[in-house]
Coordinates of C-alpha atoms in Angstrom, one line a residue:
M1 CA -94.1 -5.4 -31.7
A2 CA -91.1 -6.5 -33.5
A3 CA -87.8 -4.5 -32.8
T4 CA -86.6 -2.2 -35.5
P5 CA -83.0 -2.6 -37.0
A6 CA -82.1 0.5 -35.3
Q7 CA -82.9 -0.8 -31.9
I8 CA -81.2 -4.2 -32.5
L9 CA -78.3 -2.3 -33.4
K10 CA -78.2 -0.4 -30.5
V11 CA -78.5 -3.4 -28.4
L12 CA -75.7 -5.0 -30.2
Q13 CA -73.5 -1.9 -29.4
T14 CA -74.2 -1.9 -25.8
P15 CA -71.8 -4.7 -24.1
S16 CA -74.1 -4.9 -21.1
L17 CA -77.0 -6.2 -23.2
S18 CA -75.1 -8.0 -25.9
L19 CA -72.5 -9.8 -24.2
P20 CA -74.6 -11.9 -21.6
Q21 CA -77.1 -12.4 -24.6
F22 CA -74.8 -13.5 -27.4
G23 CA -71.2 -14.1 -26.0
R24 CA -69.5 -17.5 -25.4
V25 CA -66.4 -17.7 -23.5
H26 CA -63.7 -20.1 -22.3
D27 CA -64.5 -20.8 -18.7
Q28 CA -61.4 -20.2 -16.5
E29 CA -62.4 -22.7 -13.9
T30 CA -63.8 -25.5 -16.0
G31 CA -62.0 -25.0 -19.4
S32 CA -65.2 -25.5 -21.2
F33 CA -67.1 -22.8 -23.5
I34 CA -70.1 -21.4 -21.6
P35 CA -72.4 -18.4 -21.9
Y36 CA -70.5 -15.2 -20.9
D37 CA -71.7 -14.1 -17.4
P38 CA -69.8 -10.8 -15.9
T39 CA -70.7 -12.1 -12.3
K40 CA -69.6 -15.8 -13.0
I41 CA -66.1 -15.5 -11.6
T42 CA -66.1 -11.7 -10.0
D43 CA -68.9 -9.8 -7.9
R44 CA -68.1 -6.2 -9.5
L45 CA -64.9 -6.1 -11.6
Q46 CA -66.2 -7.5 -14.9
S47 CA -69.5 -5.9 -14.5
S48 CA -67.8 -2.4 -13.8
V49 CA -65.9 -2.8 -17.2
I50 CA -68.9 -3.6 -19.2
G51 CA -70.8 -0.9 -17.5
Y52 CA -68.0 1.6 -18.4
F53 CA -68.1 0.6 -22.1
S54 CA -71.7 0.7 -22.1
Q55 CA -72.5 4.0 -20.4
P56 CA -69.4 5.9 -19.6
P57 CA -69.2 8.8 -17.1
R58 CA -68.8 12.1 -18.7
T59 CA -67.4 15.5 -17.9
P60 CA -69.9 19.0 -17.9
S61 CA -68.7 19.4 -21.5
G62 CA -69.9 16.1 -22.6
H63 CA -66.5 14.5 -22.9
T64 CA -66.2 10.9 -21.9
K65 CA -63.9 10.1 -18.9
W66 CA -61.2 7.6 -18.8
M67 CA -61.0 4.6 -16.4
T68 CA -57.9 3.5 -14.5
L69 CA -58.6 0.1 -12.8
L70 CA -56.5 -1.5 -10.2
G71 CA -57.2 -5.0 -9.4
Y72 CA -56.2 -8.6 -8.8
R73 CA -54.7 -11.3 -10.8
Q74 CA -56.7 -13.6 -13.0
G75 CA -60.1 -11.6 -12.6
G76 CA -60.5 -11.2 -16.5
K77 CA -60.1 -7.6 -16.4
S78 CA -58.1 -7.5 -19.7
T79 CA -60.4 -10.0 -21.7
T80 CA -63.4 -8.2 -20.3
A81 CA -62.2 -5.1 -21.7
E82 CA -61.6 -6.7 -25.1
F83 CA -64.8 -8.1 -25.4
A84 CA -66.8 -5.0 -24.4
A85 CA -64.6 -3.1 -27.2
Y86 CA -65.6 -5.9 -29.4
C87 CA -69.3 -4.9 -29.3
K88 CA -68.6 -1.5 -30.1
A89 CA -66.3 -2.1 -33.2
A90 CA -68.4 -4.9 -34.6
Y91 CA -71.5 -2.6 -34.7
S92 CA -70.2 0.8 -35.2
P93 CA -69.1 1.7 -38.7
G94 CA -65.7 3.7 -38.7
W95 CA -64.8 2.5 -34.9
D96 CA -61.3 2.0 -34.4
H97 CA -60.1 0.2 -31.2
V98 CA -56.5 -0.2 -30.3
C99 CA -55.1 -2.8 -27.6
I100 CA -51.7 -1.9 -26.5
A101 CA -49.5 -4.4 -24.1
D102 CA -46.1 -4.1 -23.3
T103 CA -45.1 -6.5 -25.9
R104 CA -46.7 -7.3 -29.2
D105 CA -46.7 -11.2 -28.3
R106 CA -48.9 -10.7 -25.3
A107 CA -51.3 -8.1 -27.2
E108 CA -51.7 -10.6 -29.9
Y109 CA -52.2 -13.6 -27.2
L110 CA -55.1 -11.4 -25.6
H111 CA -56.6 -10.4 -29.0
G112 CA -56.6 -14.1 -29.8
R113 CA -59.6 -14.3 -27.5
T114 CA -61.5 -11.8 -29.0
H115 CA -61.4 -14.0 -32.3
Q116 CA -62.9 -16.9 -30.2
L117 CA -65.8 -14.7 -29.1
H118 CA -66.1 -13.6 -32.9
R119 CA -66.3 -17.2 -33.9
A120 CA -68.7 -17.9 -31.3
W121 CA -71.2 -15.2 -32.1
P122 CA -74.7 -16.4 -33.5
D123 CA -74.1 -16.4 -37.2
P124 CA -77.3 -14.1 -38.2
L125 CA -75.8 -11.4 -35.9
R126 CA -72.1 -11.7 -36.5
T127 CA -70.5 -8.9 -38.6
P128 CA -68.5 -10.3 -41.4
K129 CA -64.7 -9.8 -41.3
M130 CA -62.9 -8.4 -44.3
G131 CA -59.8 -10.7 -44.1
A132 CA -60.0 -14.4 -43.5
R133 CA -56.2 -14.7 -42.0
E134 CA -56.2 -11.6 -39.8
V135 CA -54.5 -12.4 -36.6
R136 CA -53.1 -9.1 -35.3
Q137 CA -56.3 -7.4 -36.0
L138 CA -60.2 -7.5 -36.8
T139 CA -61.3 -5.8 -39.8
F140 CA -65.3 -5.6 -40.0
D141 CA -67.6 -5.1 -43.1
P142 CA -67.3 -1.1 -43.1
K143 CA -70.9 -1.2 -43.6
R144 CA -71.6 -2.5 -40.4
G145 CA -68.4 -1.8 -38.1
G146 CA -64.8 -0.8 -37.6
K147 CA -61.6 -2.5 -36.7
M148 CA -59.7 -3.8 -33.9
R149 CA -56.0 -3.7 -33.8
V150 CA -53.0 -4.5 -31.5
L151 CA -50.0 -2.4 -30.7
S152 CA -47.0 -2.8 -28.7
A153 CA -45.8 -0.1 -26.1
E154 CA -42.0 -1.4 -27.3
S155 CA -42.7 0.6 -30.7
G156 CA -41.2 4.1 -31.0
A157 CA -43.8 6.9 -31.3
V158 CA -46.8 4.8 -30.4
G159 CA -50.0 6.7 -30.7
V160 CA -48.6 9.3 -33.1
G161 CA -51.1 9.8 -36.1
Q162 CA -53.7 7.4 -34.7
S163 CA -57.5 8.3 -34.9
I164 CA -58.7 6.2 -31.8
D165 CA -62.3 5.6 -30.7
S166 CA -61.3 3.3 -27.8
L167 CA -58.0 2.3 -26.2
H168 CA -57.4 -0.4 -23.9
A169 CA -53.8 -0.4 -22.1
S170 CA -53.1 -3.5 -20.7
E171 CA -50.8 -4.0 -17.8
P172 CA -49.0 -0.7 -18.3
H173 CA -47.0 -1.1 -15.2
L174 CA -44.9 -3.4 -17.5
W175 CA -44.4 -0.9 -20.3
S176 CA -41.0 0.3 -20.6
D177 CA -41.6 3.8 -20.9
L178 CA -45.2 4.5 -19.6
E179 CA -45.0 8.5 -19.4
G180 CA -43.4 9.0 -22.6
S181 CA -46.1 6.3 -24.3
L182 CA -49.0 8.2 -22.8
F183 CA -47.4 11.6 -23.9
L184 CA -47.9 10.5 -27.3
L185 CA -51.2 8.6 -27.0
L186 CA -53.4 11.0 -25.1
P187 CA -53.5 13.6 -28.1
A188 CA -54.8 10.8 -30.1
I189 CA -58.0 10.8 -27.9
R190 CA -58.1 14.1 -25.8
N191 CA -60.2 15.8 -28.6
R192 CA -62.6 13.1 -29.3
L193 CA -65.9 13.7 -27.6
N194 CA -66.8 10.0 -27.3
C195 CA -63.4 8.1 -27.1
L196 CA -63.5 5.3 -24.5
A197 CA -60.1 4.5 -22.5
I198 CA -59.3 2.1 -20.1
F199 CA -56.0 1.5 -18.2
E200 CA -55.8 -1.7 -16.2
A201 CA -53.3 -3.6 -14.2
T202 CA -52.4 -5.2 -10.8
P203 CA -50.3 -3.2 -8.6
W204 CA -46.4 -2.8 -8.9
E205 CA -43.7 -0.8 -7.7
R206 CA -44.4 2.2 -5.6
N207 CA -43.2 5.6 -6.6
G208 CA -43.3 3.9 -10.3
P209 CA -45.1 5.3 -13.3
W210 CA -48.1 3.1 -12.9
H211 CA -48.3 4.2 -9.3
E212 CA -48.3 7.9 -10.3
H213 CA -50.7 7.4 -12.8
Y214 CA -53.2 5.4 -10.4
L215 CA -52.7 8.1 -7.9
T216 CA -53.3 11.1 -10.3
A217 CA -56.5 9.3 -11.4
K218 CA -57.7 8.7 -7.9
R219 CA -57.1 12.4 -7.0
S220 CA -59.3 13.4 -9.7
N221 CA -62.4 11.4 -8.6
P222 CA -64.0 14.3 -7.1
D223 CA -63.3 16.7 -9.8
P224 CA -66.3 16.3 -12.5
N225 CA -64.1 18.2 -15.0
A226 CA -61.3 15.8 -15.0
R227 CA -60.8 13.1 -17.5
H228 CA -59.2 10.3 -15.7
F229 CA -61.0 8.5 -12.7
S230 CA -60.0 5.5 -10.9
A231 CA -61.9 2.2 -9.7
F232 CA -60.1 -0.4 -7.3
F233 CA -61.2 -3.9 -6.5
P234 CA -59.9 -5.8 -3.9
F235 CA -59.0 -9.8 -4.3
W236 CA -62.2 -10.9 -2.4
D237 CA -64.0 -9.3 -5.3
G238 CA -62.9 -12.6 -7.4
K239 CA -65.2 -15.6 -6.7
L240 CA -62.3 -17.8 -7.5
N241 CA -60.1 -16.5 -4.8
R242 CA -61.8 -18.7 -2.3
R243 CA -61.3 -22.0 -0.7
P244 CA -63.2 -24.0 2.0
W245 CA -62.3 -22.9 5.7
I246 CA -61.8 -26.1 7.3
K247 CA -63.2 -26.5 10.9
D248 CA -59.9 -27.5 12.1
Y249 CA -58.4 -24.3 11.0
T250 CA -57.3 -22.1 13.9
P251 CA -56.7 -18.6 12.9
D252 CA -53.4 -16.8 13.7
Q253 CA -53.0 -13.4 15.1
E254 CA -52.4 -11.8 11.5
E255 CA -55.6 -13.7 10.1
L256 CA -57.6 -12.3 13.1
E257 CA -56.5 -8.7 12.3
L258 CA -57.0 -8.9 8.6
M259 CA -60.6 -10.0 9.5
N260 CA -61.2 -7.4 12.1
R261 CA -60.2 -4.7 9.3
Y262 CA -61.6 -5.9 6.0
G263 CA -64.3 -8.1 7.2
P264 CA -66.8 -5.1 7.2
L265 CA -65.5 -4.6 3.6
G266 CA -66.4 -7.9 2.3
L267 CA -63.1 -10.2 3.4
M268 CA -64.7 -13.8 4.2
W269 CA -62.8 -16.5 6.0
E270 CA -62.8 -18.5 2.5
N271 CA -60.5 -15.8 1.1
L272 CA -58.1 -16.2 4.2
A273 CA -58.2 -19.8 3.3
F274 CA -57.2 -19.1 -0.1
R275 CA -54.5 -17.0 1.3
R276 CA -53.1 -19.9 3.1
S277 CA -53.4 -22.1 0.0
A278 CA -51.1 -19.6 -1.8
L279 CA -49.0 -19.0 0.9
S280 CA -48.1 -22.8 1.1
D281 CA -48.1 -23.9 -2.6
D282 CA -45.7 -20.8 -3.7
P283 CA -42.2 -20.9 -2.3
E284 CA -41.4 -17.3 -3.0
L285 CA -44.7 -16.2 -1.3
R286 CA -43.9 -18.4 1.6
R287 CA -40.6 -16.8 1.9
H288 CA -41.9 -13.5 1.5
P289 CA -45.7 -13.2 2.4
E290 CA -45.7 -9.5 2.3
R291 CA -45.8 -10.0 -1.6
F292 CA -49.2 -11.7 -1.4
P293 CA -51.2 -8.2 -1.5
V294 CA -49.2 -7.1 -4.7
M295 CA -51.0 -9.7 -6.7
Y296 CA -54.1 -10.1 -4.5
P297 CA -54.4 -6.6 -2.8
F298 CA -56.6 -5.8 0.1
D299 CA -56.7 -2.0 -0.4
D300 CA -54.9 0.3 -2.8
I301 CA -52.4 1.9 -0.4
G302 CA -50.6 -1.0 1.1
C303 CA -50.5 -3.1 -2.3
W304 CA -47.4 -1.5 -4.0
I305 CA -44.0 -2.9 -3.9
A306 CA -41.6 -0.8 -1.6
A307 CA -39.3 1.4 -3.4
S308 CA -35.5 1.5 -2.7
N309 CA -35.5 5.4 -3.1
S310 CA -38.3 5.9 -0.6
A311 CA -37.2 8.3 2.1
I312 CA -39.7 7.0 4.7
P313 CA -38.9 3.1 5.5
E314 CA -41.5 0.6 4.9
H315 CA -41.4 -0.8 8.4
V316 CA -42.1 3.1 9.5
L317 CA -45.6 3.1 7.8
A318 CA -46.4 -0.4 8.2
P319 CA -48.6 0.4 11.4
H320 CA -50.5 3.3 9.6
L321 CA -51.4 0.8 7.0
L322 CA -53.4 -1.2 9.3
R323 CA -55.4 1.7 10.8
P324 CA -58.7 2.5 9.4
V325 CA -58.1 5.9 7.5
V326 CA -60.5 8.4 5.6
E327 CA -60.6 9.2 1.8
W328 CA -59.5 12.3 0.8
N329 CA -62.3 13.9 -1.0
G330 CA -60.9 16.7 -2.6
G331 CA -61.2 19.1 0.2
P332 CA -59.6 21.5 0.3
F333 CA -59.9 21.4 4.0
M334 CA -61.1 18.1 5.9
E335 CA -61.6 17.6 9.6
Y336 CA -61.2 14.3 11.4
E337 CA -61.7 15.5 15.1
A338 CA -63.4 18.6 16.3
P339 CA -61.3 21.0 18.6
C340 CA -60.9 20.1 22.2
P341 CA -61.0 22.7 24.9
D342 CA -58.2 21.6 26.9
A343 CA -55.7 20.4 24.1
Q344 CA -53.0 22.2 22.5
Y345 CA -52.5 22.2 18.9
A346 CA -49.7 22.5 16.3
I347 CA -50.1 23.7 12.6
G348 CA -47.2 22.9 10.0
V349 CA -47.6 24.9 6.7
D350 CA -46.2 24.5 3.2
P351 CA -47.2 27.5 1.4
C352 CA -46.9 28.0 -2.4
G353 CA -47.0 31.2 -4.6
Y354 CA -49.4 32.8 -7.0
A355 CA -47.9 31.1 -10.1
A356 CA -46.3 28.0 -8.1
R357 CA -46.9 24.5 -9.7
D358 CA -47.6 22.7 -6.4
H359 CA -50.2 23.2 -4.0
A360 CA -50.4 24.9 -0.7
S361 CA -51.1 22.8 2.5
F362 CA -51.3 22.6 6.3
Q363 CA -51.5 20.0 8.7
V364 CA -53.2 20.4 12.3
L365 CA -51.8 18.1 15.1
K366 CA -53.5 17.5 18.6
V367 CA -50.3 17.3 20.7
Y368 CA -50.3 15.3 24.2
Q369 CA -47.4 13.5 25.7
G370 CA -46.7 10.3 23.4
E371 CA -49.7 11.1 21.1
W372 CA -49.7 13.4 18.3
T373 CA -53.1 13.0 16.3
Q374 CA -53.7 14.4 12.9
V375 CA -57.1 16.1 13.4
A376 CA -57.4 18.3 10.1
C377 CA -55.7 18.9 7.1
F378 CA -55.9 21.6 4.3
A379 CA -54.6 21.1 0.8
S380 CA -55.3 23.2 -2.3
H381 CA -53.5 25.4 -5.0
V382 CA -54.5 28.9 -3.2
D383 CA -52.4 32.2 -3.1
P384 CA -50.9 33.0 0.1
V385 CA -53.7 35.7 1.0
T386 CA -56.3 33.2 0.7
L387 CA -54.0 30.7 2.3
T388 CA -53.2 32.8 5.5
R389 CA -57.0 33.9 6.0
E390 CA -57.9 30.0 6.1
L391 CA -55.1 29.2 8.3
T392 CA -55.7 31.9 10.8
R393 CA -59.3 31.1 10.7
Q394 CA -58.6 27.3 11.6
A395 CA -55.7 28.2 14.0
E396 CA -58.3 30.5 16.2
R397 CA -60.5 27.5 16.3
Y398 CA -57.8 25.0 17.5
N399 CA -57.1 26.9 20.6
R400 CA -54.8 29.6 18.9
A401 CA -52.7 26.7 17.8
R402 CA -49.0 27.5 17.2
I403 CA -48.1 27.9 13.6
C404 CA -44.9 26.7 12.0
V405 CA -44.4 28.1 8.4
E406 CA -41.7 26.9 5.9
S407 CA -40.0 30.2 5.6
N408 CA -38.3 29.6 2.6
G409 CA -39.5 31.9 -0.5
V410 CA -43.2 32.5 -0.4
G411 CA -43.4 31.6 3.1
Q412 CA -42.2 35.0 3.9
A413 CA -45.2 36.5 2.7
V414 CA -47.5 34.2 4.8
L415 CA -45.4 35.1 7.7
A416 CA -45.8 38.7 7.1
L417 CA -49.5 38.4 6.4
L418 CA -49.9 36.5 10.0
E419 CA -47.8 39.2 11.6
Q420 CA -50.1 42.0 9.7
Q421 CA -53.2 40.2 11.1
G422 CA -51.7 40.3 14.6
Y423 CA -51.6 36.4 15.2
G424 CA -49.0 36.2 17.9
N425 CA -48.4 32.3 18.4
I426 CA -45.9 31.8 15.7
Y427 CA -43.1 29.3 16.0
Y428 CA -39.6 31.1 15.9
E429 CA -36.3 29.0 14.8
G430 CA -34.3 31.6 16.4
R431 CA -34.3 35.2 17.6
F432 CA -36.0 37.6 15.3
K433 CA -36.4 34.4 12.8
P434 CA -40.0 33.5 12.4
G435 CA -40.8 30.3 10.8
F436 CA -38.4 27.4 9.8
T437 CA -35.8 27.6 6.9
V438 CA -35.4 24.4 4.9
T439 CA -31.7 23.7 3.9
G440 CA -29.9 20.6 3.2
Q441 CA -29.1 20.0 6.8
S442 CA -32.2 20.9 8.4
L443 CA -34.1 18.8 5.9
D444 CA -32.1 15.9 7.1
K445 CA -33.3 16.6 10.8
T446 CA -36.8 17.2 10.0
T447 CA -37.1 14.0 7.9
A448 CA -35.6 12.0 10.9
A449 CA -37.9 13.8 13.3
L450 CA -40.9 12.7 11.2
I451 CA -39.7 9.2 10.7
D452 CA -39.5 9.4 14.5
A453 CA -42.9 10.7 15.1
L454 CA -44.4 8.0 12.7
M455 CA -42.9 5.3 14.7
D456 CA -43.7 6.7 18.2
E457 CA -46.4 9.4 18.5
M458 CA -48.2 10.0 15.5
V459 CA -51.6 9.0 14.6
L460 CA -52.7 9.8 10.8
W461 CA -56.3 9.8 9.5
D462 CA -55.9 11.1 6.2
K463 CA -55.4 8.2 3.6
D464 CA -53.9 10.6 1.0
T465 CA -51.2 11.8 3.4
I466 CA -50.1 8.2 3.9
E467 CA -50.1 7.7 0.2
Q468 CA -47.6 10.7 -0.2
L469 CA -45.6 9.4 2.5
Q470 CA -45.3 5.9 0.8
T471 CA -43.9 7.9 -2.3
Y472 CA -42.0 10.7 -0.8
R473 CA -38.5 10.8 -2.1
N474 CA -36.9 13.8 -0.2
D475 CA -37.4 15.9 -3.4
K476 CA -36.1 19.0 -2.2
R477 CA -32.7 17.9 -1.8
I478 CA -32.6 17.1 -5.7
E479 CA -34.9 19.7 -7.2
E480 CA -33.4 22.8 -8.8
S481 CA -34.3 26.5 -7.8
P482 CA -36.3 28.8 -10.2
N483 CA -33.3 30.8 -10.6
V484 CA -31.2 27.9 -12.0
E485 CA -33.9 27.0 -14.5
I486 CA -34.1 30.7 -15.6
M487 CA -30.1 30.7 -16.1
R488 CA -30.3 27.4 -18.3
G489 CA -33.4 28.5 -20.1
S490 CA -35.6 25.5 -19.6
A491 CA -37.6 23.7 -17.0
S492 CA -35.7 20.7 -15.2
A493 CA -36.9 17.3 -15.1
R494 CA -35.5 17.1 -11.6
R495 CA -38.4 19.2 -10.1
R496 CA -41.1 17.4 -8.4
S497 CA -44.7 16.9 -10.0
R498 CA -47.4 19.2 -9.0
H499 CA -48.9 19.1 -5.5
H500 CA -47.0 15.7 -5.2
W501 CA -45.8 15.8 -1.4
D502 CA -47.0 18.9 -0.2
K503 CA -48.9 17.2 2.7
V504 CA -45.5 15.7 3.7
S505 CA -43.8 18.9 3.7
A506 CA -46.7 20.6 5.9
L507 CA -46.7 17.4 8.2
A508 CA -42.8 17.8 8.7
M509 CA -43.5 21.6 9.8
A510 CA -46.0 20.3 12.1
V511 CA -43.6 17.9 13.5
V512 CA -40.9 20.6 14.3
C513 CA -43.8 22.9 15.7
A514 CA -44.9 19.9 18.1
Q515 CA -41.4 19.3 19.2
D516 CA -41.3 23.0 20.5
L517 CA -44.7 22.7 22.7
P518 CA -44.6 22.2 26.3
R519 CA -45.5 18.7 27.4
R520 CA -49.2 18.2 28.2
F521 CA -50.6 14.9 29.3
K522 CA -54.2 13.8 28.2
P523 CA -57.2 14.3 30.8
G524 CA -57.0 11.2 33.3
E525 CA -53.3 10.5 32.9
E526 CA -51.6 11.2 36.0
Q527 CA -47.7 12.1 35.8
D528 CA -45.6 10.3 37.9
Q529 CA -44.4 12.9 40.4
R530 CA -41.8 10.7 42.0
L531 CA -39.4 11.4 39.1
P532 CA -38.2 14.9 38.8
E533 CA -37.5 16.1 35.2
N534 CA -34.3 17.8 36.3
V535 CA -32.5 14.8 37.9
T536 CA -30.2 12.1 36.4
F537 CA -29.3 8.9 38.4
F538 CA -25.7 7.9 38.3
T539 CA -25.2 4.5 36.7
G540 CA -24.0 3.1 39.8
M541 CA -26.9 3.7 42.1
S542 CA -28.4 0.6 43.3
Y543 CA -32.2 -0.3 43.8
D544 CA -32.2 0.5 47.3
E545 CA -30.1 3.7 47.2
R546 CA -32.6 4.8 44.4
E547 CA -35.8 4.2 46.6
K548 CA -34.2 6.0 49.5
Y549 CA -33.5 9.0 47.2
L550 CA -37.0 8.9 45.9
S551 CA -38.6 8.7 49.5
K552 CA -36.3 11.6 50.6
V553 CA -37.9 13.8 47.4
E554 CA -41.3 12.7 48.6
E555 CA -40.5 13.6 52.2
D556 CA -39.1 17.1 51.0
R557 CA -41.9 17.7 48.9
A558 CA -44.5 17.1 51.7
P559 CA -45.9 20.2 53.5
K560 CA -44.4 20.9 57.0
P561 CA -46.3 21.6 59.8
S562 CA -46.4 25.0 60.9
R563 CA -44.3 25.8 64.1
T564 CA -45.4 29.3 66.0
R565 CA -43.7 30.2 69.1
R566 CA -46.5 31.1 72.0
V567 CA -46.1 34.7 73.3
P568 CA -47.4 35.1 76.7
Y569 CA -50.2 37.6 77.4
R570 CA -49.6 40.7 79.4
R571 CA -52.4 42.9 80.9
L572 CA -52.0 46.4 80.3
R573 CA -52.9 48.5 83.3
R574 CA -53.8 52.0 82.9

């Protein structure tokens, strides 16, 4: 049975069906034109882009979601997005596709590959163009298709007055003003039910707008109502990022650690051979091997360029980036380890009010001598009553843990509710002063204590907490209070974004609380009883003198034999 024109049109509009069947592309490896195959040079990246344009996920209201893609260099993510949009624009009357890059030249260079695809498309199926000399756009016969055009992020008011059916934002980390451009672009697509949008780039500076955009999309993954969602592809997804692993190669310690961590996720020795090749032929990478994950990321938390304004130094977080962690699924409460009967716990709380812009959070630490383990985390936009109810419930589960609440502002409400509920194990910073007051001076001390804990005792399991630590910029030192905003009559641009670093604030309070707890050793670890805690040795004491002193201490501690005086027995006569 022959296919109807409507069925043929449906196939041509679906990139996952039409591109492999009719598309011919310039092969990156051989330099020749070959039939398009999304799995030719990538395992999942190109297929995911085409799958998004073919069948995008939708919100419960029926609106399409928008894809934020973080990937590696030379994976064809930009070209694939344009090719997929070509199928939509060429066979959907009135369709308006826009490709935006940081500069017009870069956008035109990318758009030129779409012209090559159009020329190689089979003649009987190719939609005629309206202009023979078009360079910056493709305008199709309005009876069969729409148009494809390019814009530059440099141009002012980009997105104003647009009517966009599909948007391709290429390498937005290079845009001069990503946040301002998105502010103008998103209203042009927000109310369109079937609008497709893809933002794709490699990693860039931590704390930068692109990093913020990716984290926002990533946090939105569990939310079915959110428009943004994220997708990450490690560099071993690219089939060209492989070199033969020669038998004479001996893996070094770093390569062994990488294989132990990422081998179960798909990393192969051929990928590590490619890394060796890149480090040897690129002088900049050879001098700075830590920049290799920026172009060829292993994961989406350790791939960002360290920002100079981060409050937590790069070397402090390096050990935590190598440890297996758990993805935050939206919570609001996630438990990484069940309560232990013999353990003591500290809980740090960063509360929020009824109309606050940030989220409330609390962190639970299991505190042993030399090891503070993150065992649970809570983060959600809840009122003080709901927060206190959940806080006391979890604190009771964790052996009636000690709670340290940031007492500034709304924290007083949480402390009052804890007292009303009769919870007695609360941290006091002074006599009759429950909680911990954050000031300019105390903030420096708590940040220093947090850094020390991250370097020495802390074990983190929540990936989202680590990401917040990476971007933390000591925001409470620079933010303005609500009273200042009221006096000025406008909101401050210096206020932090919503629920941006609330887990960090809660973790800092947990560190303050953990420092206040008595020392307790893990089961099975014996404390050295030879070293009394209240003795400080003189610097001039020799080794023999020290040993003699310790022997005397042990002798004094040893139980002494009892000496009783014998009393002679005397018979009593009556």
